[in-house]
Short mmCIF file of C-alpha atoms and ligand atoms in Angstrom, two decimals:
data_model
loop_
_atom_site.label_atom_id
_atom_site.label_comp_id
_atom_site.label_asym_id
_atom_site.label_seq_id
_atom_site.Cartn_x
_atom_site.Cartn_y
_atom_site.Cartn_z
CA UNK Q 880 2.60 -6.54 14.21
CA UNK Q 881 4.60 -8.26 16.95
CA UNK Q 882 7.65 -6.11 17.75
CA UNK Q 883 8.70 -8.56 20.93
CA UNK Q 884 12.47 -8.70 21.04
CA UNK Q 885 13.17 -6.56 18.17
CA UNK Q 886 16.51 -4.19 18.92
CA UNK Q 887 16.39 -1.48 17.39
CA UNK Q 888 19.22 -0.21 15.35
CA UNK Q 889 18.38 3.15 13.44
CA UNK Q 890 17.69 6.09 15.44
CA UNK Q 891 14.87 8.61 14.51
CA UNK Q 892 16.90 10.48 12.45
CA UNK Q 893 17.59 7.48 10.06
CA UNK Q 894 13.63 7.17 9.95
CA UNK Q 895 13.64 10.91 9.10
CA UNK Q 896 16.12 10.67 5.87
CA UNK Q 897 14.28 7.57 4.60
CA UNK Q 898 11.67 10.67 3.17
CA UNK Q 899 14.24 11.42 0.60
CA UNK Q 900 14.02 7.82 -0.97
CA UNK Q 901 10.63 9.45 -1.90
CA UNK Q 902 10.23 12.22 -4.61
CA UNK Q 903 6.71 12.40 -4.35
CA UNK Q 904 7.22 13.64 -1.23
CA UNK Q 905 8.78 17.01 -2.15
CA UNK Q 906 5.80 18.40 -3.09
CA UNK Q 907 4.39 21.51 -1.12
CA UNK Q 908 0.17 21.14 -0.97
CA UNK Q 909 -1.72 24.31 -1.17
CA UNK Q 910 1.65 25.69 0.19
CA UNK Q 911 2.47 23.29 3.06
CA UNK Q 912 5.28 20.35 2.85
CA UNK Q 913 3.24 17.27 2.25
CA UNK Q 914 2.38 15.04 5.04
CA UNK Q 915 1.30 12.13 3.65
CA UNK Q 916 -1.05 9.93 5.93
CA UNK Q 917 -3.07 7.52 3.25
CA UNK Q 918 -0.78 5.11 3.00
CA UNK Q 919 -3.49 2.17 3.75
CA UNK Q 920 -5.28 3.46 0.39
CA UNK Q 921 -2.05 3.43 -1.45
CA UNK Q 922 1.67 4.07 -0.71
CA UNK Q 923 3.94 6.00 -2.09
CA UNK Q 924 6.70 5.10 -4.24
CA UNK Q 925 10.63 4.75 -3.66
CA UNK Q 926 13.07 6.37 -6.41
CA UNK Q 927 14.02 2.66 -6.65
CA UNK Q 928 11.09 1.11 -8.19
CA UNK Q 929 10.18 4.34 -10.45
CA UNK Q 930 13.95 3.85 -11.79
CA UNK Q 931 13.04 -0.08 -12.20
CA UNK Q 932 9.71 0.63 -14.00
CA UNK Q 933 11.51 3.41 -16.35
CA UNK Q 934 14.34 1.06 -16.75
CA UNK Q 935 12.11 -2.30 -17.61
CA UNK Q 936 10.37 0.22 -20.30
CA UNK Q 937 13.35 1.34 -21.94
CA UNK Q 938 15.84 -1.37 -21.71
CA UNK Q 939 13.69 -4.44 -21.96
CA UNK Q 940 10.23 -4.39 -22.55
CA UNK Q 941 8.67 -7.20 -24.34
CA UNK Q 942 6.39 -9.96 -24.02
CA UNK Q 943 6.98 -12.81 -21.35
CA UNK Q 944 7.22 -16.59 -21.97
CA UNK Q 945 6.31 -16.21 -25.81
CA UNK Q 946 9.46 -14.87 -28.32
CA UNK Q 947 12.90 -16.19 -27.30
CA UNK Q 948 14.75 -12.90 -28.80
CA UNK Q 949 16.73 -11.02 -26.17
CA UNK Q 950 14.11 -8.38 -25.02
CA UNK Q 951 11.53 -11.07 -24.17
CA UNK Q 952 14.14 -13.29 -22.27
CA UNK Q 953 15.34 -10.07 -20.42
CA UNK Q 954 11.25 -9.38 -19.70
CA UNK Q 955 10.48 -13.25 -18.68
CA UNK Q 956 13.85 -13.25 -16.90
CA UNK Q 957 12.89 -10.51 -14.64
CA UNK Q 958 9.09 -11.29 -14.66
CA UNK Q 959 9.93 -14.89 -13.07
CA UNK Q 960 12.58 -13.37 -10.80
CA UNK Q 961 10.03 -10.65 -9.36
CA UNK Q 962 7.72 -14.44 -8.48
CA UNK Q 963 10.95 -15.86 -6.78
CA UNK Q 964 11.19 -12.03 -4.45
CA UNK Q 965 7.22 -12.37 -3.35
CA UNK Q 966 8.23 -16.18 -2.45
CA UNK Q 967 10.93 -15.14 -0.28
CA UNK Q 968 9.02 -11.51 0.92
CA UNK Q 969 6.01 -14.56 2.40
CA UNK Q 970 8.42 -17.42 3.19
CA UNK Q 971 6.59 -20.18 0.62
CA UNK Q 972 8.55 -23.07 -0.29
CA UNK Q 973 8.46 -23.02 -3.46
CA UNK Q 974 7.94 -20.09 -6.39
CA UNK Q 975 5.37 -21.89 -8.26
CA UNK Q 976 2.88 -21.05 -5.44
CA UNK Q 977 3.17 -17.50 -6.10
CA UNK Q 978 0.20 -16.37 -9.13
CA UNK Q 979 0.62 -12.61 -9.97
CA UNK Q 980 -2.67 -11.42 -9.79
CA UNK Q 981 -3.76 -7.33 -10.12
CA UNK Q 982 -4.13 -7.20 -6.25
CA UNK Q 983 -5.90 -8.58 -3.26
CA UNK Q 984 -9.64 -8.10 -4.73
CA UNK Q 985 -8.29 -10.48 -7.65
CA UNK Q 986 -6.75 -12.84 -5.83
CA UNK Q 987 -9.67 -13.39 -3.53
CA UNK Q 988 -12.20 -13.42 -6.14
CA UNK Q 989 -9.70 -16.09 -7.68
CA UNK Q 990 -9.99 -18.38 -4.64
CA UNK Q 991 -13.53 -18.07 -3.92
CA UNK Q 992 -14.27 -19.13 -8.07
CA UNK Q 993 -11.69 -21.83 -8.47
CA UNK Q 994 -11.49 -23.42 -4.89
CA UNK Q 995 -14.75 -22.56 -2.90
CA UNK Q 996 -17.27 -22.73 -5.03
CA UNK Q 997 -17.02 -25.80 -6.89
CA UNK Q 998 -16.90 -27.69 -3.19
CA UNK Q 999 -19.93 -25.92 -1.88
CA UNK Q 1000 -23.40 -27.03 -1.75
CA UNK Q 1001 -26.74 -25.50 -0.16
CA UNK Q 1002 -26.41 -25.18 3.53
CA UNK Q 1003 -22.68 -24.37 3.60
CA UNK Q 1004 -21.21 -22.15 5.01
CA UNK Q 1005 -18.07 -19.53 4.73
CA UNK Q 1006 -16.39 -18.06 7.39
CA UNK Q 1007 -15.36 -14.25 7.75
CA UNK Q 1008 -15.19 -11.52 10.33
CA UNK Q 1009 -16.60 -8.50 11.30
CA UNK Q 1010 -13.53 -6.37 10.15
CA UNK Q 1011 -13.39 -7.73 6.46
CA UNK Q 1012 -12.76 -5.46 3.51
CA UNK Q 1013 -15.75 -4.96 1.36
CA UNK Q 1014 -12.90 -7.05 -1.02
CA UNK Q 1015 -13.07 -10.09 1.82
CA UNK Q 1016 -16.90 -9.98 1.90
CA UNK Q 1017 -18.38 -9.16 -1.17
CA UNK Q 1018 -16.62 -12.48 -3.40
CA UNK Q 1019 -18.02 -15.09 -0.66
CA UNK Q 1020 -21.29 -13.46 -0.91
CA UNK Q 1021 -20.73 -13.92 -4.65
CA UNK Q 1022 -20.00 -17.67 -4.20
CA UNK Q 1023 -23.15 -17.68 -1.51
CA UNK Q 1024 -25.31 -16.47 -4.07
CA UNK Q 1025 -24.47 -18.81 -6.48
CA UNK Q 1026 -24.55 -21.97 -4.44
CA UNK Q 1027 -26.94 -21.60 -1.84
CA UNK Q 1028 -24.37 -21.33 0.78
CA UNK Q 1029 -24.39 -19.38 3.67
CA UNK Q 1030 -21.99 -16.16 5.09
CA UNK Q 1031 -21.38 -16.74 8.64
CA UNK Q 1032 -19.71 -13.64 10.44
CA UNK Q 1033 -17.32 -13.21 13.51
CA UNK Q 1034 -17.91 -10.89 15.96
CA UNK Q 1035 -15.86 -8.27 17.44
CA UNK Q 1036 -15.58 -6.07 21.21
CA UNK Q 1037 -15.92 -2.59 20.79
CA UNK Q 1038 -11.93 -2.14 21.15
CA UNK Q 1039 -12.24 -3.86 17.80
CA UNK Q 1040 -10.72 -7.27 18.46
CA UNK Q 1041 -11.84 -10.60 17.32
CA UNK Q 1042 -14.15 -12.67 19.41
CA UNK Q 1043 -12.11 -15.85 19.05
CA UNK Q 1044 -14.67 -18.16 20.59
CA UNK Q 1045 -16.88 -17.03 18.44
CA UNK Q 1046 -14.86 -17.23 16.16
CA UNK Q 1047 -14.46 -21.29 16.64
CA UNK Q 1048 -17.70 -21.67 17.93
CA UNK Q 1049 -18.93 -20.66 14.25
CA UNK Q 1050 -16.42 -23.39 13.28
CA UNK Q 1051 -19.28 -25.67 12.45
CA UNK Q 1052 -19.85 -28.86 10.35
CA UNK Q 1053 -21.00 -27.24 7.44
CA UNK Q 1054 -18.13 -24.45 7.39
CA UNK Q 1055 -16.12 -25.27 4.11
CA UNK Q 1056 -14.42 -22.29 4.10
CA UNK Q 1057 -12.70 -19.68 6.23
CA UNK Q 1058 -11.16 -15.91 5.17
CA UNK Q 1059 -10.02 -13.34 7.49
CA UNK Q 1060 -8.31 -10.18 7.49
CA UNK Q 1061 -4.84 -10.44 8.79
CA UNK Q 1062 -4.62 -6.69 10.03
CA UNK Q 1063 -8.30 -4.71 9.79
CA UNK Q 1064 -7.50 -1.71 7.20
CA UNK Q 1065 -10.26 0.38 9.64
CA UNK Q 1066 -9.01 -0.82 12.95
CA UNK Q 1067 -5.35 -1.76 12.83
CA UNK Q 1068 -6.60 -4.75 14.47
CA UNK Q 1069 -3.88 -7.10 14.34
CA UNK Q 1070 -5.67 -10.43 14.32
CA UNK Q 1071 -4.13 -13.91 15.96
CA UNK Q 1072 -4.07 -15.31 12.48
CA UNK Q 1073 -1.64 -18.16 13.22
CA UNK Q 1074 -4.78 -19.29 16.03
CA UNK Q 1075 -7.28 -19.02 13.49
CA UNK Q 1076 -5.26 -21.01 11.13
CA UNK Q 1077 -5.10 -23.55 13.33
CA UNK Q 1078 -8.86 -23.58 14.75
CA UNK Q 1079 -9.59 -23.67 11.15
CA UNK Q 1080 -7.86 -26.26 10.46
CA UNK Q 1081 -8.67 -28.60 13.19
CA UNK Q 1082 -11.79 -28.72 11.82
CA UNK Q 1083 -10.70 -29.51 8.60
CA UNK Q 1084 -11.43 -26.00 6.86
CA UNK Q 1085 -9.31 -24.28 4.71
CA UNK Q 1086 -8.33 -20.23 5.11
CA UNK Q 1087 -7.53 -17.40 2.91
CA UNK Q 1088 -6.00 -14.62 4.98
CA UNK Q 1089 -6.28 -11.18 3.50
CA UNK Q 1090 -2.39 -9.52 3.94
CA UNK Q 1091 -3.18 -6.25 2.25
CA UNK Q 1092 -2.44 -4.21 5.30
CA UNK Q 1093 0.16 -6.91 6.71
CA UNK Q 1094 3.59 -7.64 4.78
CA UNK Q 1095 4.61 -4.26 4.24
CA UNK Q 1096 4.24 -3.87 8.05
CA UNK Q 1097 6.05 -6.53 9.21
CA UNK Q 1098 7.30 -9.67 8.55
CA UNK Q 1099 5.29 -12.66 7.83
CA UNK Q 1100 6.47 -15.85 7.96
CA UNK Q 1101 4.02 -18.42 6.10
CA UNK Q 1102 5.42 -21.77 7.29
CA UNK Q 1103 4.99 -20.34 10.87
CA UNK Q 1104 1.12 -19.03 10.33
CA UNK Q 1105 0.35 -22.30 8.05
CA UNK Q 1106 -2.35 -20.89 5.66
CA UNK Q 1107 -3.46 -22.50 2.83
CA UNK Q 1108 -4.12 -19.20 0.82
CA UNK Q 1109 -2.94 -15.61 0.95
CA UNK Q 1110 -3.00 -12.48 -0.70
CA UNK Q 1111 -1.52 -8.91 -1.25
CA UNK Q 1112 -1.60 -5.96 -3.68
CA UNK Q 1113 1.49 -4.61 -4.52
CA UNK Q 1114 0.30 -0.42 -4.48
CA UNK Q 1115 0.13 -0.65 -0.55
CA UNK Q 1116 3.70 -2.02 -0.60
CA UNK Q 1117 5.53 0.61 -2.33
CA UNK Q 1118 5.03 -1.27 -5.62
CA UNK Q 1119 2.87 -0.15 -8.65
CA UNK Q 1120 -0.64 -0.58 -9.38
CA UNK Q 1121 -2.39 -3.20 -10.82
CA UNK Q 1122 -0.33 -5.90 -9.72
CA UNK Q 1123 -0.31 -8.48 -6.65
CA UNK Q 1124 0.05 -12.05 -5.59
CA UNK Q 1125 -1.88 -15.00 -4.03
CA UNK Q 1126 -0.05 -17.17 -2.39
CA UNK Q 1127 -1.58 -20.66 -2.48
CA UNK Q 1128 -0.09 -24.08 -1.11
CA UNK Q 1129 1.00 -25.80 -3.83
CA UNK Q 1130 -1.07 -29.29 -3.44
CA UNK Q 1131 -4.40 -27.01 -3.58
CA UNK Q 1132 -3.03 -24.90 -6.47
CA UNK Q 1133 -2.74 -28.18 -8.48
CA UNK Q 1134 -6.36 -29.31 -7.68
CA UNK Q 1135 -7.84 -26.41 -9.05
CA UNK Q 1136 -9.33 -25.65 -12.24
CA UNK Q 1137 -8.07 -21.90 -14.11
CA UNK Q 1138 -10.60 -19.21 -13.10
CA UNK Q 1139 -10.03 -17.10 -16.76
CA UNK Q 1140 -9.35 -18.32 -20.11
CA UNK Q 1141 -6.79 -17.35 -22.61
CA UNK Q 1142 -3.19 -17.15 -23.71
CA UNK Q 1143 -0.27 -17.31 -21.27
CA UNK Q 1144 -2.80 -20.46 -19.66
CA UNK Q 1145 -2.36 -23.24 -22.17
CA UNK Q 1146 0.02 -25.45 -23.25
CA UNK Q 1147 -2.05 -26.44 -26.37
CA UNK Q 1148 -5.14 -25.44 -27.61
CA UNK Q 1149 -7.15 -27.67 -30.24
CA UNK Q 1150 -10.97 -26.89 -31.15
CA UNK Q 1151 -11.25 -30.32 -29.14
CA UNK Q 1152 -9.38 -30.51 -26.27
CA UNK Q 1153 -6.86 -27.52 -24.62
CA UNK Q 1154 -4.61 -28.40 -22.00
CA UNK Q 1155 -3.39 -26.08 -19.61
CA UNK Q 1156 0.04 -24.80 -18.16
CA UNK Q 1157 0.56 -26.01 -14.55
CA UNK Q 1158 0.12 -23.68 -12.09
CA UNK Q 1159 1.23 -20.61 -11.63
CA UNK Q 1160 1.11 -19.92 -15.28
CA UNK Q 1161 -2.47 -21.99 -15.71
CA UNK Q 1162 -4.33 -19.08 -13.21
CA UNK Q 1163 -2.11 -15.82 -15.12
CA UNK Q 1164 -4.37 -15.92 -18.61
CA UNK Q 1165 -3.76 -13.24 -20.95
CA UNK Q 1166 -0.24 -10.74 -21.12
CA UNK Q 1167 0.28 -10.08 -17.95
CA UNK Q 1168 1.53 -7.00 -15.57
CA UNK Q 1169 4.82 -7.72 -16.79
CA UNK Q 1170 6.25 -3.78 -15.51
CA UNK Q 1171 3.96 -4.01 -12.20
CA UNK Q 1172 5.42 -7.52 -11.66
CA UNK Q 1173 9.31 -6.04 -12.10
CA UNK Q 1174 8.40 -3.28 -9.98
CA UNK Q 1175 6.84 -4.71 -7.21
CA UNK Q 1176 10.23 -7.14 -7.09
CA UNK Q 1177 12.17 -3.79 -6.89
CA UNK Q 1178 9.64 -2.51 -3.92
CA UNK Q 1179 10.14 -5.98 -2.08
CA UNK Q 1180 13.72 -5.05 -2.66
CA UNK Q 1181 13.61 -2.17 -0.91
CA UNK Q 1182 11.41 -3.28 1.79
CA UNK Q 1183 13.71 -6.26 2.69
CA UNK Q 1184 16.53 -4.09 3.12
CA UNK Q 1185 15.26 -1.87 4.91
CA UNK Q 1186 14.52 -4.85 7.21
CA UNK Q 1187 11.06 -5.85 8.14
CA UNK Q 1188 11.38 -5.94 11.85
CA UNK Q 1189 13.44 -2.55 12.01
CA UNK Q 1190 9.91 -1.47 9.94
CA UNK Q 1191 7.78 -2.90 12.46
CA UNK Q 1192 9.36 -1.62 15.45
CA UNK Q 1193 9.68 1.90 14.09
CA UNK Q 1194 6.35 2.69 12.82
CA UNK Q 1195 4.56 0.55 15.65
CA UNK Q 1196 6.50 3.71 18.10
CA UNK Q 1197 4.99 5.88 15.22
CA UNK Q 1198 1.69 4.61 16.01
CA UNK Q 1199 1.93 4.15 19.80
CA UNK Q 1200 2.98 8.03 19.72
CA UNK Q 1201 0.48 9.31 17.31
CA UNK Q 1202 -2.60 7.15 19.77
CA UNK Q 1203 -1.18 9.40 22.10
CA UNK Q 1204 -1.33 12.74 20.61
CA UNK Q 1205 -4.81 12.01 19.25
CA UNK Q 1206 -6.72 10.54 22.55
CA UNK Q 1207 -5.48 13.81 24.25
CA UNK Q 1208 -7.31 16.31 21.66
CA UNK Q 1209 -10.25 17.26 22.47
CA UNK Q 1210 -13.55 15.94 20.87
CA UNK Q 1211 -11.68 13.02 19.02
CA UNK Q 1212 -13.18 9.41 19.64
CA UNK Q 1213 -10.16 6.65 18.48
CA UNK Q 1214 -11.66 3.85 17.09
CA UNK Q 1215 -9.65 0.99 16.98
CA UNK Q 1216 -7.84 0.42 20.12
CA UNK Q 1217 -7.22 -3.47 20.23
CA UNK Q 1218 -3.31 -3.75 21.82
CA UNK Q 1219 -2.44 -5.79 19.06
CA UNK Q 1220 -2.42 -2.84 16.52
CA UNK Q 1221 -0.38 -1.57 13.35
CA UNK Q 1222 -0.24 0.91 11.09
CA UNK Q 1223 -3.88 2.60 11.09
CA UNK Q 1224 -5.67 5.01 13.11
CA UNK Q 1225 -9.19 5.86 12.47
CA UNK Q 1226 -11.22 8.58 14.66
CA UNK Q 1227 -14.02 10.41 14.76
CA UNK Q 1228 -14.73 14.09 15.94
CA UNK Q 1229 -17.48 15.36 17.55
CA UNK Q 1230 -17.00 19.00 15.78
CA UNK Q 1231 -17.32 17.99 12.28
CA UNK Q 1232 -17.75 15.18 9.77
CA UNK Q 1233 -15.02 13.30 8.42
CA UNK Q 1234 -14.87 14.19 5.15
CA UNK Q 1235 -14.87 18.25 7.09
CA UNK Q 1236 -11.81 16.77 8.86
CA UNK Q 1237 -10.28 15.77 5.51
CA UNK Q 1238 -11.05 18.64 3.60
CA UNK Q 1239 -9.56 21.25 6.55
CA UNK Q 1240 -6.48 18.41 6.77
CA UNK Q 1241 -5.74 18.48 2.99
CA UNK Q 1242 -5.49 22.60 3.41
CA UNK Q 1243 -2.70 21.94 5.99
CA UNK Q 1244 -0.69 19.77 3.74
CA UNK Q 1245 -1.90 16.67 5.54
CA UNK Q 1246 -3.51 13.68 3.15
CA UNK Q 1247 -5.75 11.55 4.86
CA UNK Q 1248 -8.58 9.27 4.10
CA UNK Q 1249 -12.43 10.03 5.49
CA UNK Q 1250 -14.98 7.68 4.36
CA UNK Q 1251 -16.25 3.99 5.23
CA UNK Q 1252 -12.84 2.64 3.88
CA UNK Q 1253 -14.58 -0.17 2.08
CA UNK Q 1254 -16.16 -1.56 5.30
CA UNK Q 1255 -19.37 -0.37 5.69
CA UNK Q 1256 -20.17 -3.66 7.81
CA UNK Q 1257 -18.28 -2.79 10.48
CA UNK Q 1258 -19.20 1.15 9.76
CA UNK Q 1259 -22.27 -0.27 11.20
CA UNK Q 1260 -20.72 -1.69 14.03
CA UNK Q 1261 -19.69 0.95 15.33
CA UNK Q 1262 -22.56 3.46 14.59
CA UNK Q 1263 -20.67 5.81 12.10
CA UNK Q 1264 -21.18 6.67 8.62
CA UNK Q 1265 -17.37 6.96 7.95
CA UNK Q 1266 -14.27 7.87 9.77
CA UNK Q 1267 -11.21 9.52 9.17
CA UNK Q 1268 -8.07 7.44 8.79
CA UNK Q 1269 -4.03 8.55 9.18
CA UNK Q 1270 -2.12 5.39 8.24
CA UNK Q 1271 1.35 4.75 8.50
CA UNK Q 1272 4.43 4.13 5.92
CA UNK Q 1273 8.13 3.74 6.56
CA UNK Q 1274 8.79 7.77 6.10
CA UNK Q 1275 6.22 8.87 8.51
CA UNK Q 1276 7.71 10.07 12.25
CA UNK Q 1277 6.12 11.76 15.20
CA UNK Q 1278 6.27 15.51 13.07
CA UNK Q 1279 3.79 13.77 10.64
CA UNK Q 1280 1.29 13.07 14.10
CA UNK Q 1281 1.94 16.36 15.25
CA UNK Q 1282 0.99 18.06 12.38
CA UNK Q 1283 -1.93 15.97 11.86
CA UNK Q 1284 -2.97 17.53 15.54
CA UNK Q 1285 -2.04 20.74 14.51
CA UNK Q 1286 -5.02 20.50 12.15
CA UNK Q 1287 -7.49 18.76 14.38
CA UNK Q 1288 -7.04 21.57 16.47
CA UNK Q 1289 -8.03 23.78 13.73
CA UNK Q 1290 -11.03 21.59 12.91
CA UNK Q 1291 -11.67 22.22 16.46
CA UNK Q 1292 -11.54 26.04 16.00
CA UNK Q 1293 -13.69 26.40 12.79
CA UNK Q 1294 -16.72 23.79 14.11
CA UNK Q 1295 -16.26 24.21 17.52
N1 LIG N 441 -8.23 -6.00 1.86
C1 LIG N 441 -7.86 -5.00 2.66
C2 LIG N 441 -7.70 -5.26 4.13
C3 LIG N 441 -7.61 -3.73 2.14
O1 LIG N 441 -7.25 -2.74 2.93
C4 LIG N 441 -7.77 -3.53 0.75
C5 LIG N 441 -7.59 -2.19 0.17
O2 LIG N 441 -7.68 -1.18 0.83
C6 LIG N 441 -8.15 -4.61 -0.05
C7 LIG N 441 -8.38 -5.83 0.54
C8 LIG N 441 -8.33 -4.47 -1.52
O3 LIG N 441 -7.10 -4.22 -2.13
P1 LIG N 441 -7.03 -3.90 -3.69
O4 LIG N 441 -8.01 -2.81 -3.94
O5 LIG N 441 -5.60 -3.49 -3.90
O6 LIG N 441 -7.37 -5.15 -4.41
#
């Protein structure tokens, strides 16, 4: 993310203690201090929202918007507050845009059954890019398959950055529908979303931009990018599992119809007629992730205090450091070098496979990810079965980098 005219106020150190905000990160792996590197998969979690969880479960926990004894206020209370801290995490105007969903893959599959499809017809098309998420890709072929409509894909250069004219080129008068990734989970690739947006929009097409590797990175600002939809899961944010948002602008929230059926949803039900909540609550059927809800609040929390552009501009050094270290190993192929790049570095070595890599890696302490990362698309692309992948969180610092090369080097040794 953009780290222009960001001062910098914490020193390495600082960076350093922020480790101890994370228990998990105590433990020793096969004998080694734990280096953790997977944070694109999943991050790990701060003291502060393992208190909140423990704390929702002891002190409060009930059902939201349904009793109106104490517990259940407390629970709908904090539930609605949690809405109001992914509001002000995305900059939306107004909390009612926010719908909890259980992460990105829901909140896509959300847009592309209630919006897309019911305005598509044979011979339209969707918009995505090269660098999508199986997640970003697999709902619009969904919707495709169902409609007759068509995927239409963006290319990329071999540095792993957009091809924007292509990008607007495929722009075309049947396009009802654009999606991109806002950083590439692979790649790092940070794309020029705000551009896109606007492109998009000039032709009168509405986007979805995939955030799942963005707001934890950096801050995003949605009145300044102008999408219509976007989404996040809260387990790559230092939040729990099985809980995330969509943000979607409120006009287009309003026009569509609920996705999933059930309580929570309705306002009235009669064997005739049921009318439905407005939205948010019309698109959250059923009880929902009432603790993941509180908890990603207490992760957004945390996130916003320790100050999204001090984030940024620390782990973008991380990351400019640890590109470094890696392109001077020997054998070791970085791919994903687009300048506008955050949080994820993915290589491959000549010696040995990936999941070789990982396997020697995990025996130095080090967790990192080798496989096709859910993007076997742009796998493809680049020739490669899989890669292996360190990504970044707020705790990691050069050491983590240098002890990742420590064990390249003895990948090096045993294959070489
Ligand atoms: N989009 C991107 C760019 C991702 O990296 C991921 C997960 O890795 C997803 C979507 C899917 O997220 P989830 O599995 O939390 O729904």
């Amino acid at each position: 993310m953009s780290t222009a005219g960001i001062d910098s106020r914490r020193s390495a150190v600082w960076w350093q203690r922020i480790r101890k905000d994370f228990p998990i990160l105590d433990r020793r792996i096969h004998g080694k201090p734990l280096t953790y590197l997977d944070s694109a998969s999943t991050s790990q979690k701060p003291r502060c929202v393992l208190e909140t969880l423990q704390r929702y479960y002891e002190r409060s926990n009930a059902n939201v918007h349904r009793a109106i004894h104490l517990l259940a206020e407390e629970a709908t209370f904090e539930y609605e507050k949690a809405r109001g801290k992914v509001k002000r995490l995305l900059g939306a105007d107004d909390p009612r845009e926010i719908v909890f969903t259980s992460g990105t893959t829901a909140a896509i599959n959300l847009v592309a059954q209630s919006y897309v499809r019911p305005m598509l017809q044979e011979g339209d098309e969707i918009l995505i890019t090269h660098m999508e998420h199986h997640s970003n890709i697999v709902p619009w072929q969904m919707v495709c398959e169902q409609t007759g409509a068509r995927l239409r894909v963006a290319p990329i250069d071999d540095r792993g950055v957009l091809d924007l004219d292509e990008f607007q080129r495929l722009l075309g008068p049947r396009t009802r529908f654009a999606s991109f990734t806002h950083v590439s989970n692979v790649l790092g690739t940070v794309n020029p979303v705000r551009e896109m947006t606007d492109l998009a929009h000039r032709n009168e097409v509405r986007v979805l931009i995939d955030g799942a590797q963005a707001v934890q990175h950096g801050a995003v600002d949605l009145a300044e990018i102008g999408a219509d939809f976007y989404a996040f899961s809260g387990h790559k944010l230092y939040g729990p599992t099985g809980i995330g948002a969509l943000y979607a602008r409120g006009d287009l929230l309003h026009q569509m119809p609920p996705w999933q059926g059930g309580g929570e949803m309705i306002e009235s039900v009669s064997f005739e007629k049921t009318v439905y909540h407005a939205p948010p609550h019309k698109f959250e059927a059923g009880t929902p992730n009432i603790a993941g809800a509180i908890g990603l609040g207490a992760a957004i929390d945390y996130l916003l205090e320790l100050g999204l552009a001090d984030v940024a501009r620390h782990e973008a050094e991380v990351l400019e450091y640890g590109m470094q270290v890696l392109s001077e190993l020997e054998g070791v192929r970085l791919i994903g070098t687009a300048p506008e790049k955050a949080s994820v570095i993915s290589f491959a070595m000549e010696a040995a496979h990936p999941h070789d890599v990982a396997t020697i890696l995990d025996r130095e302490g080090v967790a990192a990810r080798a496989g096709h990362h859910c993007a076997q698309p742009l796998m493809e692309r680049f020739g490669l079965p899989a890669t292996t992948r360190a990504s970044l969180a707020v705790f990691n610092t050069r050491e983590d980098f240098d002890r990742l090369a420590g064990g390249l080097r003895k990948v090096n040794e045993i294959f070489g």
